mmCIF file of C-alpha atoms in Angstrom:
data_model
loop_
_atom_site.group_PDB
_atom_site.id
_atom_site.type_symbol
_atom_site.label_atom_id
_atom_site.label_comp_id
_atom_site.label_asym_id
_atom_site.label_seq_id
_atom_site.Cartn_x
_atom_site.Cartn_y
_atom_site.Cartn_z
ATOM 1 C CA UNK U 1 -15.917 -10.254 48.524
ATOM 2 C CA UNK U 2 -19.103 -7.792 48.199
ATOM 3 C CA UNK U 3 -17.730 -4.047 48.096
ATOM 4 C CA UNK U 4 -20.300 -1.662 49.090
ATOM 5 C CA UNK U 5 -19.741 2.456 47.999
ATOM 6 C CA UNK U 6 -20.129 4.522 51.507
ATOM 7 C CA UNK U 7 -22.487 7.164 51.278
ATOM 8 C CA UNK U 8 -19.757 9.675 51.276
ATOM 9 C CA UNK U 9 -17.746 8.111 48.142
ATOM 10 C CA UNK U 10 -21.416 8.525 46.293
ATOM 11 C CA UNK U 11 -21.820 11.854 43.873
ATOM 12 C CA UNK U 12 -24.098 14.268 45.696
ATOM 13 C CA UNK U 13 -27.454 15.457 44.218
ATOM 14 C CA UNK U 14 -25.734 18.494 44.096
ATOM 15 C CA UNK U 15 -22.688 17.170 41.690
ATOM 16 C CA UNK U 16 -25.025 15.503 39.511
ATOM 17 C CA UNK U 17 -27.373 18.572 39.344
ATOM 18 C CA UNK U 18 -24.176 21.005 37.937
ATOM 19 C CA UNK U 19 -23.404 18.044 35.507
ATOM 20 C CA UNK U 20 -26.730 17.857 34.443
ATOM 21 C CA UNK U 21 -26.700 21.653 34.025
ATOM 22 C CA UNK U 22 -23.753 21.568 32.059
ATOM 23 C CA UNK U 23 -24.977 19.315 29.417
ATOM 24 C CA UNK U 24 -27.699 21.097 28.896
ATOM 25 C CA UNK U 25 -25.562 24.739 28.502
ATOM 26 C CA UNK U 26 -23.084 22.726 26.025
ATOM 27 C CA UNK U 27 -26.303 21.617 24.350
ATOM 28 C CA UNK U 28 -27.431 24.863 23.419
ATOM 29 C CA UNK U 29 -24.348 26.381 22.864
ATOM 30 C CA UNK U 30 -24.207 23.134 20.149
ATOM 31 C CA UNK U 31 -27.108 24.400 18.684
ATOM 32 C CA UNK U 32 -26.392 28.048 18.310
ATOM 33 C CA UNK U 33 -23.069 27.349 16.761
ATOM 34 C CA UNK U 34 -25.263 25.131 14.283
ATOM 35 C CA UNK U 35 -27.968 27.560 13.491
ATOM 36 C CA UNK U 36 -24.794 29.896 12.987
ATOM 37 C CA UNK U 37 -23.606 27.860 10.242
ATOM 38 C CA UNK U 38 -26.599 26.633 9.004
ATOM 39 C CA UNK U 39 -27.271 30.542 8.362
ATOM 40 C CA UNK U 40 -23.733 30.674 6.172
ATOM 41 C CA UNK U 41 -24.136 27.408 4.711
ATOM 42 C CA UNK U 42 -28.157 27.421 3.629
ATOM 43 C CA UNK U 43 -27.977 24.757 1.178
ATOM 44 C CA UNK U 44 -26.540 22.653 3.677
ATOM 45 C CA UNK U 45 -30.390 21.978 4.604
ATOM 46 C CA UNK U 46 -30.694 20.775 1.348
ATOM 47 C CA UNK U 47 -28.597 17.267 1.995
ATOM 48 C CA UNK U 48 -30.514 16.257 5.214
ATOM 49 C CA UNK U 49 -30.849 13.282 3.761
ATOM 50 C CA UNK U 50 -27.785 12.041 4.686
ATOM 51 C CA UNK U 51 -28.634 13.048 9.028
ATOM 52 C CA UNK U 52 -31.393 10.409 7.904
ATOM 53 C CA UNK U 53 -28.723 8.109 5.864
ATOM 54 C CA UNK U 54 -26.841 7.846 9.025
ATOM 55 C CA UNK U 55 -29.009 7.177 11.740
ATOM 56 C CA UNK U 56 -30.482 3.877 9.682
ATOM 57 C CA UNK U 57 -27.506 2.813 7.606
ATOM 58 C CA UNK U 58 -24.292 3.744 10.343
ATOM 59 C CA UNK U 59 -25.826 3.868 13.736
ATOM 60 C CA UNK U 60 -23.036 1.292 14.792
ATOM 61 C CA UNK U 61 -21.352 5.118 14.915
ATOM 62 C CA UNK U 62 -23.301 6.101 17.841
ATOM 63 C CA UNK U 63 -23.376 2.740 19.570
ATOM 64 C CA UNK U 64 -19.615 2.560 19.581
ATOM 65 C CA UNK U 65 -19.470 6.317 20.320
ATOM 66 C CA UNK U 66 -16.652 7.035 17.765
ATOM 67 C CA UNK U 67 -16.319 9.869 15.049
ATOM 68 C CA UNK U 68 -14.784 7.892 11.707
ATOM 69 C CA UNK U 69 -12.507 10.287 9.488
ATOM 70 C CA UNK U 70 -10.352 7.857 7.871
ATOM 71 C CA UNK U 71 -11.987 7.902 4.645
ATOM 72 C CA UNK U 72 -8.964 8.445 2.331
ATOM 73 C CA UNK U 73 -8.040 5.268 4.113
ATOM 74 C CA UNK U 74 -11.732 3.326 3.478
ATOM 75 C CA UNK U 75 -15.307 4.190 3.215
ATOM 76 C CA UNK U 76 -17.709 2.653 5.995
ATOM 77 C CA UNK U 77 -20.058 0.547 4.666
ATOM 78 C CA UNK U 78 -23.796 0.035 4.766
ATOM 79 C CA UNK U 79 -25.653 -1.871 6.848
ATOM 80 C CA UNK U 80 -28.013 -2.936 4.129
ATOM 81 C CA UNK U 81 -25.468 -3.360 1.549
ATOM 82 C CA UNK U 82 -23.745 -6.181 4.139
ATOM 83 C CA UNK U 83 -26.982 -7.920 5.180
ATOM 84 C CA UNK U 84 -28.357 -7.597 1.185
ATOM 85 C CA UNK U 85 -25.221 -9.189 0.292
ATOM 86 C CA UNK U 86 -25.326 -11.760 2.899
ATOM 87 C CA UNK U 87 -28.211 -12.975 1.582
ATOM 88 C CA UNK U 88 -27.373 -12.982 -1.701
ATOM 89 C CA UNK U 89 -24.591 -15.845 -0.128
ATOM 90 C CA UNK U 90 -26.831 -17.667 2.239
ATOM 91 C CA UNK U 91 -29.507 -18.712 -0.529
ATOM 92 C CA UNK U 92 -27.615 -19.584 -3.241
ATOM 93 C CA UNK U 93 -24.729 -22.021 -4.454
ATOM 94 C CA UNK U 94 -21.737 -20.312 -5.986
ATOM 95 C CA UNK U 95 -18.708 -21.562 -7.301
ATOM 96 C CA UNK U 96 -15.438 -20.815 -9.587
ATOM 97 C CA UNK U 97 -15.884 -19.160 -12.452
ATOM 98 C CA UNK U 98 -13.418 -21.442 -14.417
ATOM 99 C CA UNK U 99 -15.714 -24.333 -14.276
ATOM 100 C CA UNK U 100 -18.511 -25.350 -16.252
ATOM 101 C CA UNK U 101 -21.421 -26.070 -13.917
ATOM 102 C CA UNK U 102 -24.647 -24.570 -12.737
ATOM 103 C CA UNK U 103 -22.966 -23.096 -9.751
ATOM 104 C CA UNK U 104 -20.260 -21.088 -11.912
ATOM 105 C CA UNK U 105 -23.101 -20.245 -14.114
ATOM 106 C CA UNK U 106 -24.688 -18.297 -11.107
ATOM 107 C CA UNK U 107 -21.152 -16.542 -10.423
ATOM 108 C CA UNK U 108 -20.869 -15.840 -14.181
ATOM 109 C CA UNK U 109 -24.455 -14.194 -13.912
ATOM 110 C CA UNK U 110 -23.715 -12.065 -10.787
ATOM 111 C CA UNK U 111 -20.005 -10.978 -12.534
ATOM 112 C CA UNK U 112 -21.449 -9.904 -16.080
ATOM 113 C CA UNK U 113 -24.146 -7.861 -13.786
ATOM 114 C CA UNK U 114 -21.629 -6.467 -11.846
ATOM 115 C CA UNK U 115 -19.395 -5.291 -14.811
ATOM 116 C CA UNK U 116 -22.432 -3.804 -16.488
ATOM 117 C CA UNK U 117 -23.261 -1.376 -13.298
ATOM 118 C CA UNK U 118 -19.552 -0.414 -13.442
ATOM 119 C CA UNK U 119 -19.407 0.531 -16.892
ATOM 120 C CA UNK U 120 -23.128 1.770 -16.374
ATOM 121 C CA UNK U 121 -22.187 3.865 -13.181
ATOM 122 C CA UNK U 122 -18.774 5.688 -14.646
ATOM 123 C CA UNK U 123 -20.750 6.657 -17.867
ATOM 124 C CA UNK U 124 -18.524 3.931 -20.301
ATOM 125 C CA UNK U 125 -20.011 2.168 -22.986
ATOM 126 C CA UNK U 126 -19.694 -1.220 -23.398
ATOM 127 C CA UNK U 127 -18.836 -0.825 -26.975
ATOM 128 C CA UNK U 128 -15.668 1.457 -26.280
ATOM 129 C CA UNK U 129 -15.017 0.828 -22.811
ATOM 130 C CA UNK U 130 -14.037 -3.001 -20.666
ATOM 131 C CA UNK U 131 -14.275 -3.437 -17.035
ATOM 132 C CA UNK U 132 -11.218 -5.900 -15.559
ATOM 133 C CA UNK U 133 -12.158 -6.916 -11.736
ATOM 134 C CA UNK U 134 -8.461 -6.631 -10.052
ATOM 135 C CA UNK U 135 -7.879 -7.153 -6.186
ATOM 136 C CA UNK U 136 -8.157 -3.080 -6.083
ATOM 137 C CA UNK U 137 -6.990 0.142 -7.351
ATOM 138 C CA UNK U 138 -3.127 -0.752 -6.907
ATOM 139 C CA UNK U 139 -3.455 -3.584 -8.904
ATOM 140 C CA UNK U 140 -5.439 -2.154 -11.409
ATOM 141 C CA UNK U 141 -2.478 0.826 -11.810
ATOM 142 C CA UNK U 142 -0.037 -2.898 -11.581
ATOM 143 C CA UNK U 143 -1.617 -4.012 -14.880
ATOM 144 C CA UNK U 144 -0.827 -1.289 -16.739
ATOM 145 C CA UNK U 145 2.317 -0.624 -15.577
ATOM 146 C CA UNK U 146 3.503 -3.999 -16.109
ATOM 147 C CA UNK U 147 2.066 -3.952 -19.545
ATOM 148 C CA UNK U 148 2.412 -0.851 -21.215
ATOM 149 C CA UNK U 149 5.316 -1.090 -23.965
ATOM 150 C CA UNK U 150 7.829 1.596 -22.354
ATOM 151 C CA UNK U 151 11.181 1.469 -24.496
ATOM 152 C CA UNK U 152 14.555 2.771 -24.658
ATOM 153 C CA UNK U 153 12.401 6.652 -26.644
ATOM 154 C CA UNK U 154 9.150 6.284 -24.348
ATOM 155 C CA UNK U 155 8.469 8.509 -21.800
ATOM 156 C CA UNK U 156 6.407 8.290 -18.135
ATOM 157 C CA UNK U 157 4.790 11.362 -16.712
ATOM 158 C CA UNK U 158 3.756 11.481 -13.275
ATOM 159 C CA UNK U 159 2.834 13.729 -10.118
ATOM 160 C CA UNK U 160 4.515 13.839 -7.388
ATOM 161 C CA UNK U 161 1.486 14.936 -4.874
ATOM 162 C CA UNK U 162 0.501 10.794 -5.049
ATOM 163 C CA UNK U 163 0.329 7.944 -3.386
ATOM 164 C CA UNK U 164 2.908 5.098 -3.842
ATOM 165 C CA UNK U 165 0.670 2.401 -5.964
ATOM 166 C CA UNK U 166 1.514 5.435 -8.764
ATOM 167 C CA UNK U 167 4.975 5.855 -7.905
ATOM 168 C CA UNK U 168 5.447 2.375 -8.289
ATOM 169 C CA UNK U 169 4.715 2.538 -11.764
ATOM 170 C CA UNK U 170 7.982 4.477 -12.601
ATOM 171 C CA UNK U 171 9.884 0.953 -11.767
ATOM 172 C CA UNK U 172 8.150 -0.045 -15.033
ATOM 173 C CA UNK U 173 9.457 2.388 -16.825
ATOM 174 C CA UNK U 174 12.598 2.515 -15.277
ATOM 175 C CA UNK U 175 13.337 -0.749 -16.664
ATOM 176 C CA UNK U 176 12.639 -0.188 -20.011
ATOM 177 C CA UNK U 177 14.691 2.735 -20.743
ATOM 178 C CA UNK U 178 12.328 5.157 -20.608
ATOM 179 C CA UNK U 179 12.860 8.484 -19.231
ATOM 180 C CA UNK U 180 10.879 9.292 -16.297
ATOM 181 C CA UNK U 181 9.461 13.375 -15.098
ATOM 182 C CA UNK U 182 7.378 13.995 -12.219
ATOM 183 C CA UNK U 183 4.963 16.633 -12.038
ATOM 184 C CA UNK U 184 6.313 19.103 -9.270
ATOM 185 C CA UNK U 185 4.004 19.623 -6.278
ATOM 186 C CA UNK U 186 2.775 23.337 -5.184
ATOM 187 C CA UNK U 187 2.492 24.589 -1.665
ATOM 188 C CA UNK U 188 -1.185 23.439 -1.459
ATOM 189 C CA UNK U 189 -0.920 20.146 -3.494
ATOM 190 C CA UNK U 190 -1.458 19.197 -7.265
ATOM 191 C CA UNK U 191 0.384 20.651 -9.663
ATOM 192 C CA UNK U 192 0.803 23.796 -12.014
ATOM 193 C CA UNK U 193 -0.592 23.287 -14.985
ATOM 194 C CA UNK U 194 2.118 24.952 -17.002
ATOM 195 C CA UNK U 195 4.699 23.416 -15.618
ATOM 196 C CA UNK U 196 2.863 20.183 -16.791
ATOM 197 C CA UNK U 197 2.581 21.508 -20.344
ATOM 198 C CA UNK U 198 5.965 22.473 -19.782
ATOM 199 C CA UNK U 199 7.125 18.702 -19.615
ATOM 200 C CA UNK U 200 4.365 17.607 -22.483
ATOM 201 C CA UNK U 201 6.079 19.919 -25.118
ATOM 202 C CA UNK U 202 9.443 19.781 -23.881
ATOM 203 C CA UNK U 203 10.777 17.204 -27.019
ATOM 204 C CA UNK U 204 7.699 18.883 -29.179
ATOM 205 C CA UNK U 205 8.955 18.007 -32.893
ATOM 206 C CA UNK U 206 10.918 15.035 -32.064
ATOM 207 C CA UNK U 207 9.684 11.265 -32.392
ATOM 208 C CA UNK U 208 9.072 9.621 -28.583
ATOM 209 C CA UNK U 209 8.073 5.783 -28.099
ATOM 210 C CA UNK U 210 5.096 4.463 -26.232
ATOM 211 C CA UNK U 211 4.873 7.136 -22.932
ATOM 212 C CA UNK U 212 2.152 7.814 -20.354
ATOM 213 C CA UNK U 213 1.014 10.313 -18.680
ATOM 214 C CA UNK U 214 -0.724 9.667 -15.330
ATOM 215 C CA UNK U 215 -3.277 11.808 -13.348
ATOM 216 C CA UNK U 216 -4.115 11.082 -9.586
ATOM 217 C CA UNK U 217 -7.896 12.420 -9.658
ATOM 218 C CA UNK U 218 -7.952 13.638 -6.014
ATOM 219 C CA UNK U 219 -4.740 13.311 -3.744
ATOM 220 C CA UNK U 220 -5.027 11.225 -0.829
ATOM 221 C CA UNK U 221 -2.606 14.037 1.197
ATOM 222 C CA UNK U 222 -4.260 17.648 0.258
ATOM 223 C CA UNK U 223 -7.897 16.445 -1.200
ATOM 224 C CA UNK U 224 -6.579 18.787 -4.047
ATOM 225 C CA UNK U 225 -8.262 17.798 -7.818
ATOM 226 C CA UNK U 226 -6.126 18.792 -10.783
ATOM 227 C CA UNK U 227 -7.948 19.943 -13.781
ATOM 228 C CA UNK U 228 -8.717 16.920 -16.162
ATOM 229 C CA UNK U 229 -8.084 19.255 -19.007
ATOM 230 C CA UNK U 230 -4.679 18.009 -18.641
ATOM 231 C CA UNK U 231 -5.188 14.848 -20.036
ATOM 232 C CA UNK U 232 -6.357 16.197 -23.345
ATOM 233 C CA UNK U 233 -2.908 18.107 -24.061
ATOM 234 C CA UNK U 234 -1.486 14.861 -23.103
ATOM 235 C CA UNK U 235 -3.290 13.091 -25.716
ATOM 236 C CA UNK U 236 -2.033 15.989 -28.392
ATOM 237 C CA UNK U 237 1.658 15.404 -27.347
ATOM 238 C CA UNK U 238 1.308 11.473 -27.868
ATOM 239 C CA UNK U 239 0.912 9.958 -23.836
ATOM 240 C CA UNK U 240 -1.437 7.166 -23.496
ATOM 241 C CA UNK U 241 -3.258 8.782 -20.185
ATOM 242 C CA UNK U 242 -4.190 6.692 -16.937
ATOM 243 C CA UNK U 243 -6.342 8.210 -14.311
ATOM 244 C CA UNK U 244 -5.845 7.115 -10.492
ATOM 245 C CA UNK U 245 -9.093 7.512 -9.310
ATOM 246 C CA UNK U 246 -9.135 5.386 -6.095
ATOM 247 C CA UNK U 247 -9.990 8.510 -4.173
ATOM 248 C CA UNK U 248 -11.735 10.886 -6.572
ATOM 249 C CA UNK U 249 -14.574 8.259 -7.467
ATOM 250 C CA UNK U 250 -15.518 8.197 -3.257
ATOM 251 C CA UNK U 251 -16.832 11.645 -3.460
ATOM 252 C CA UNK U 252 -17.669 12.801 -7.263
ATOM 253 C CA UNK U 253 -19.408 11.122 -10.067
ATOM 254 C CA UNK U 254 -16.978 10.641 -12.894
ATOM 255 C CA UNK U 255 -18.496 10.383 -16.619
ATOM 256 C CA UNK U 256 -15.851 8.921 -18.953
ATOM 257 C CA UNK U 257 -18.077 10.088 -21.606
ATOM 258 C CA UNK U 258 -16.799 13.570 -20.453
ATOM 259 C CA UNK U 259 -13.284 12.422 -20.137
ATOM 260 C CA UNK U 260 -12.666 11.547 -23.520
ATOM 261 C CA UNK U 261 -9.273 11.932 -23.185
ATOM 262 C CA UNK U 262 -9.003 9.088 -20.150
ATOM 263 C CA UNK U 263 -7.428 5.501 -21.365
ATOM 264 C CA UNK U 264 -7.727 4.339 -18.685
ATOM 265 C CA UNK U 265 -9.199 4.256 -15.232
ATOM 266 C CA UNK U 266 -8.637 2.508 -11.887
ATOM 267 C CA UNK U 267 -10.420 2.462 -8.771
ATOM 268 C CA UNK U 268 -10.941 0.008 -5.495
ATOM 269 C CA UNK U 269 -14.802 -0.179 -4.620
ATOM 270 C CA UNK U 270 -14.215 -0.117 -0.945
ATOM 271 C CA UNK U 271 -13.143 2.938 -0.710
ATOM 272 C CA UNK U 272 -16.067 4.041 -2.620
ATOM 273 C CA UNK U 273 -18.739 2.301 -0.508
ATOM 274 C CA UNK U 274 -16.949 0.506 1.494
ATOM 275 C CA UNK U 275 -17.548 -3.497 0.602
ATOM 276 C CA UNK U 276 -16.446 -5.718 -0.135
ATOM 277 C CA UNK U 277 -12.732 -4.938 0.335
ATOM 278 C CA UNK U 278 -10.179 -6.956 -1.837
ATOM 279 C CA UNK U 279 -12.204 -5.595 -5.373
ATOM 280 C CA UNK U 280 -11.150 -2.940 -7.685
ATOM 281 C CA UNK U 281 -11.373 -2.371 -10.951
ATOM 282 C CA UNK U 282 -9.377 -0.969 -14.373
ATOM 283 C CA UNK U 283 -12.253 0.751 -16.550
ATOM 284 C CA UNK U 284 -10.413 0.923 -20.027
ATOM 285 C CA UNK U 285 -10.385 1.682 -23.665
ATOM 286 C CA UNK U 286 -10.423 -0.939 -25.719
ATOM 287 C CA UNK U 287 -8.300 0.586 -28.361
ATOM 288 C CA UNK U 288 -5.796 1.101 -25.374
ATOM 289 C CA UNK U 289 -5.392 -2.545 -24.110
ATOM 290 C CA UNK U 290 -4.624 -3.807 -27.584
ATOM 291 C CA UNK U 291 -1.765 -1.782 -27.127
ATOM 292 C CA UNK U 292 -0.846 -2.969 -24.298
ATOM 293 C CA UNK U 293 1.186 -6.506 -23.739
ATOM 294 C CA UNK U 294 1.103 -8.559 -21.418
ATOM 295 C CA UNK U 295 4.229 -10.353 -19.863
ATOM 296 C CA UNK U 296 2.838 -13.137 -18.715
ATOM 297 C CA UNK U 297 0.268 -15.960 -18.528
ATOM 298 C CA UNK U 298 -2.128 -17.516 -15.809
ATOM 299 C CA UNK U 299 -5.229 -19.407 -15.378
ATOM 300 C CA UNK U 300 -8.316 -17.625 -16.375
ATOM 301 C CA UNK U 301 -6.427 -15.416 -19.188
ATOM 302 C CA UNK U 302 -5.410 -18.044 -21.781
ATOM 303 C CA UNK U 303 -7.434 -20.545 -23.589
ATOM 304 C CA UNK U 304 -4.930 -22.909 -24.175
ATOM 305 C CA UNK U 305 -1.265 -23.574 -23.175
ATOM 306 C CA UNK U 306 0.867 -26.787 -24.685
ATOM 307 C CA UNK U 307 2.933 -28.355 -21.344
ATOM 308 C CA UNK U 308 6.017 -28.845 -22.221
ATOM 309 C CA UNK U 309 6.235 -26.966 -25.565
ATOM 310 C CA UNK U 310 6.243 -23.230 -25.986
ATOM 311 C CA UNK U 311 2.104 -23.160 -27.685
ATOM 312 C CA UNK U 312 0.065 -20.590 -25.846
ATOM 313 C CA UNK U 313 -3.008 -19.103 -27.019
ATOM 314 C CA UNK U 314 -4.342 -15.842 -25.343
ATOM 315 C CA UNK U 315 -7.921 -15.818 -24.348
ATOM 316 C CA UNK U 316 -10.615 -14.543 -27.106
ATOM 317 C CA UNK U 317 -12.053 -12.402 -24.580
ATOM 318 C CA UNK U 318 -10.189 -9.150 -23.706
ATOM 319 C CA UNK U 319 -10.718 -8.955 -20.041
ATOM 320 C CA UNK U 320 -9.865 -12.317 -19.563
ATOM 321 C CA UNK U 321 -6.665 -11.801 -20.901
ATOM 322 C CA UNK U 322 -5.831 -9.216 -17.497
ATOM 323 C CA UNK U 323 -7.832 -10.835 -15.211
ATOM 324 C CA UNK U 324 -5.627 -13.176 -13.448
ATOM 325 C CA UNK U 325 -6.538 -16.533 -11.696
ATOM 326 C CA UNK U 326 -9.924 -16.762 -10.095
ATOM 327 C CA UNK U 327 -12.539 -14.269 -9.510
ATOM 328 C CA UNK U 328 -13.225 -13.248 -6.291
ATOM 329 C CA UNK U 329 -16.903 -14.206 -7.569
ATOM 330 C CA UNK U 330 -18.504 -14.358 -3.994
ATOM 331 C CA UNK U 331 -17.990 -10.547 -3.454
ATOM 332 C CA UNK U 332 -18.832 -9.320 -6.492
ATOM 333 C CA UNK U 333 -21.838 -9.865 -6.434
ATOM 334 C CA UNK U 334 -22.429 -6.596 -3.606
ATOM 335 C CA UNK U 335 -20.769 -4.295 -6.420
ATOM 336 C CA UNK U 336 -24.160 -3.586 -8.140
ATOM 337 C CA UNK U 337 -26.125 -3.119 -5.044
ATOM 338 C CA UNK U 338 -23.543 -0.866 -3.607
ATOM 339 C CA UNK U 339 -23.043 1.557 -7.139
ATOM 340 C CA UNK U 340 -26.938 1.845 -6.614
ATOM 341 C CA UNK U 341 -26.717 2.860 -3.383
ATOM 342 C CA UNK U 342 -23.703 5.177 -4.483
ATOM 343 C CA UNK U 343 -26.195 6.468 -7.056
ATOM 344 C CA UNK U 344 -29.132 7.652 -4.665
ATOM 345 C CA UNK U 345 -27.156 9.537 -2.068
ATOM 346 C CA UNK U 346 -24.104 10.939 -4.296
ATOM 347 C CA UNK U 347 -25.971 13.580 -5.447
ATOM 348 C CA UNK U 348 -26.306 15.189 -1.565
ATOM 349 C CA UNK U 349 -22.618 14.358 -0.975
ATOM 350 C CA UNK U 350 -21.613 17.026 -3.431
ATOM 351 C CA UNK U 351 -23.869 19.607 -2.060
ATOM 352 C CA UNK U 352 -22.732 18.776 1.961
ATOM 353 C CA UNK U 353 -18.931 17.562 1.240
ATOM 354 C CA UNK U 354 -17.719 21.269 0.161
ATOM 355 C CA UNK U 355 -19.463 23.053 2.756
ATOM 356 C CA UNK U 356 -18.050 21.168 5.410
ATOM 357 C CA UNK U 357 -14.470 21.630 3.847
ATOM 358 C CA UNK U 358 -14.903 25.502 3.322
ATOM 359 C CA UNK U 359 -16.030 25.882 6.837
ATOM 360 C CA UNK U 360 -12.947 23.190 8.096
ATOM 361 C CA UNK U 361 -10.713 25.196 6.029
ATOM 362 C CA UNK U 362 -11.879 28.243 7.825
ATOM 363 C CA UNK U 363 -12.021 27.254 11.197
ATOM 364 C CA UNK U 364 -8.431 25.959 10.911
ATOM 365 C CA UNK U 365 -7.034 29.087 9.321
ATOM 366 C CA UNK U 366 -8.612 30.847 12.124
ATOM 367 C CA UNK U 367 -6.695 29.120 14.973
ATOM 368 C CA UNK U 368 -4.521 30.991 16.658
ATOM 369 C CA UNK U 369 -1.971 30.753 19.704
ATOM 370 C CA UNK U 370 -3.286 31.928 23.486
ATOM 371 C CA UNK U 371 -0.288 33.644 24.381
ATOM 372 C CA UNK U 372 0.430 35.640 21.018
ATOM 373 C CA UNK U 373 -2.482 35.528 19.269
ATOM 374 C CA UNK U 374 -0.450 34.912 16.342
ATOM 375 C CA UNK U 375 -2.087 31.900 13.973
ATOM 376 C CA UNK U 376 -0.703 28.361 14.313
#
């Protein structure tokens, strides 16, 4: 059946005149607020970049008419990074790592690259540092937890302002014998550093096993950073240190070279760029994963293994011997491209990103109830 609108159910010239007039006040009322806070925030002018960022890269945002704010949760990719990557896939022949043929030599080409522009991006040389692909930062944190040699004297150190993939790592520990402190939390997040020096020194003089300290970079609750200096006082009091950086690497450039004191790193590259999901990484000392032991074997980390008997030989190659099973070599080979993109608009992320928090911060402290006038 055809429904035709009567003329009366139609909006009047009239109606459509005051809605027309009403964009146009909340339009310039938009743009006085801005100049307002573009004249407290002058630098802000500085990262226009990214207004230009947005409109090619994410203009899926405006087309689906959403505001994304989940980015503890993920980053939102690229759209160059996705079709680059695509092509990458539709033009060549790829195939498992653990075979010898030309397509596994193509995989092995794009995986070596890709570990080079992690160890190249974080600032950790090849010579000192190794970069083991893992399914993502969890995992990464998994691996060490399920390898470092906690015993019956060792010790684990952790925060409490964390996510769960840390506390998990206590179950480690737990079942080893090894005593277990968490870093109380402060009314605003983190932690105070002398109550963490507190714990460092509190058997100072006595002989502890194998014990680690662990730092979450940025928490994914408060956005609070605790001061890296920590680690180093760590070091003195005899923790092996691992940093959680799945959310501090989305928003700051982290040199290892100036975190001397960091074993060990691990981060999950979606959350940085935001694809491929399912890849993180542990960016470690070498020195620290000989110390480390692993509990069991797979494919991919031994070289050989005598069925039945009790013969296993370890692989040669230390990332081999924590990366588990196969690759996910047709993903990693948008790590590179998406590190370089990463690299070119970081910079104006860390001139925009506190801005927008101090004014955030502000406006939210400023909110206060209609009735009372009293703030929420």
């Amino acid at each position: 059946m055809l429904s035709v609108l009567s003329p009366s159910s139609l909006p009047s010239k009239a109606v459509l005149l005051r809605k027309s007039s009403s964009k146009r006040a909340e339009k310039r009322q938009l743009d006085a607020d801005f100049d307002n806070f573009l004249a407290k925030y002058p630098q802000y002018r500085q990262s226009d970049v990214l207004d230009r960022l947005r409109k090619v890269e994410f203009s899926r945002l405006d087309k689906a008419n959403e505001v994304y704010v989940d980015y503890m949760g993920g980053c939102l990719w690229p759209k160059s990074l996705v079709t680059g990557h695509a092509a990458i896939l539709k033009s060549g022949l790829f195939g498992n790592t653990h075979s010898d043929s030309p397509c596994a030599t193509r995989s092995d080409k794009h995986i070596a690259t890709a570990r080079a522009a992690v160890l190249q991006f974080f600032d950790a040389p090849s010579s000192d540092y190794v970069c083991i692909f893992t399914s993502n930062a969890t995992n990464a944190l998994k691996l060490v937890g399920e390898s470092f040699p906690f015993g019956p004297n060792g010790r684990l150190i952790l925060p409490a302002d964390c996510h769960n993939s840390v506390n998990g790592l206590r179950t480690f520990a737990q079942g080893a014998g090894s005593s277990i402190d968490y870093l109380a939390s402060t009314p605003y997040g983190g932690f105070d550093v002398s109550d963490a020096l507190d714990l460092l020194n509190k058997d100072a003089g006595s002989v502890h096993g194998p014990s680690l300290f662990v730092l979450t970079g940025q928490s994914n609750i408060t956005g609070i950073r605790p001061s890296t200096s920590i680690l180093s006082d760590a070091k003195n009091a005899g923790f092996s240190t691992l940093v959680d950086a799945a959310a501090f690497a989305s928003s700051s450039r982290i040199s290892l070279q100036e975190l001397p004191d960091a074993d060990a790193m691990a981060v999950s590259f979606y959350k940085m760029f935001g694809y491929p999901t399912g890849v993180g990484a542990l960016i470690a000392k070498k020195s620290f994963l000989s110390t480390l032991r692993r509990k069991w074997f797979s494919g991919g980390t031994v070289d050989f293994v005598q069925a039945p008997g009790q013969l296993t030989l370890h692989a040669k190659d230390l990332t081999a011997r924590f990366e588990e099973g196969t690759l996910n070599y047709s993903s990693l080979s948008a790590i590179a491209p998406g590190l370089e993109f990463l690299t070119n608009y970081m910079p104006f992320m860390t001139i925009r990103l506190p801005m927008l928090h101090h004014y955030l911060h502000n406006a939210l402290e400023s909110l206060v109830y209609p009735d009372t006038q009293t703030h929420l």
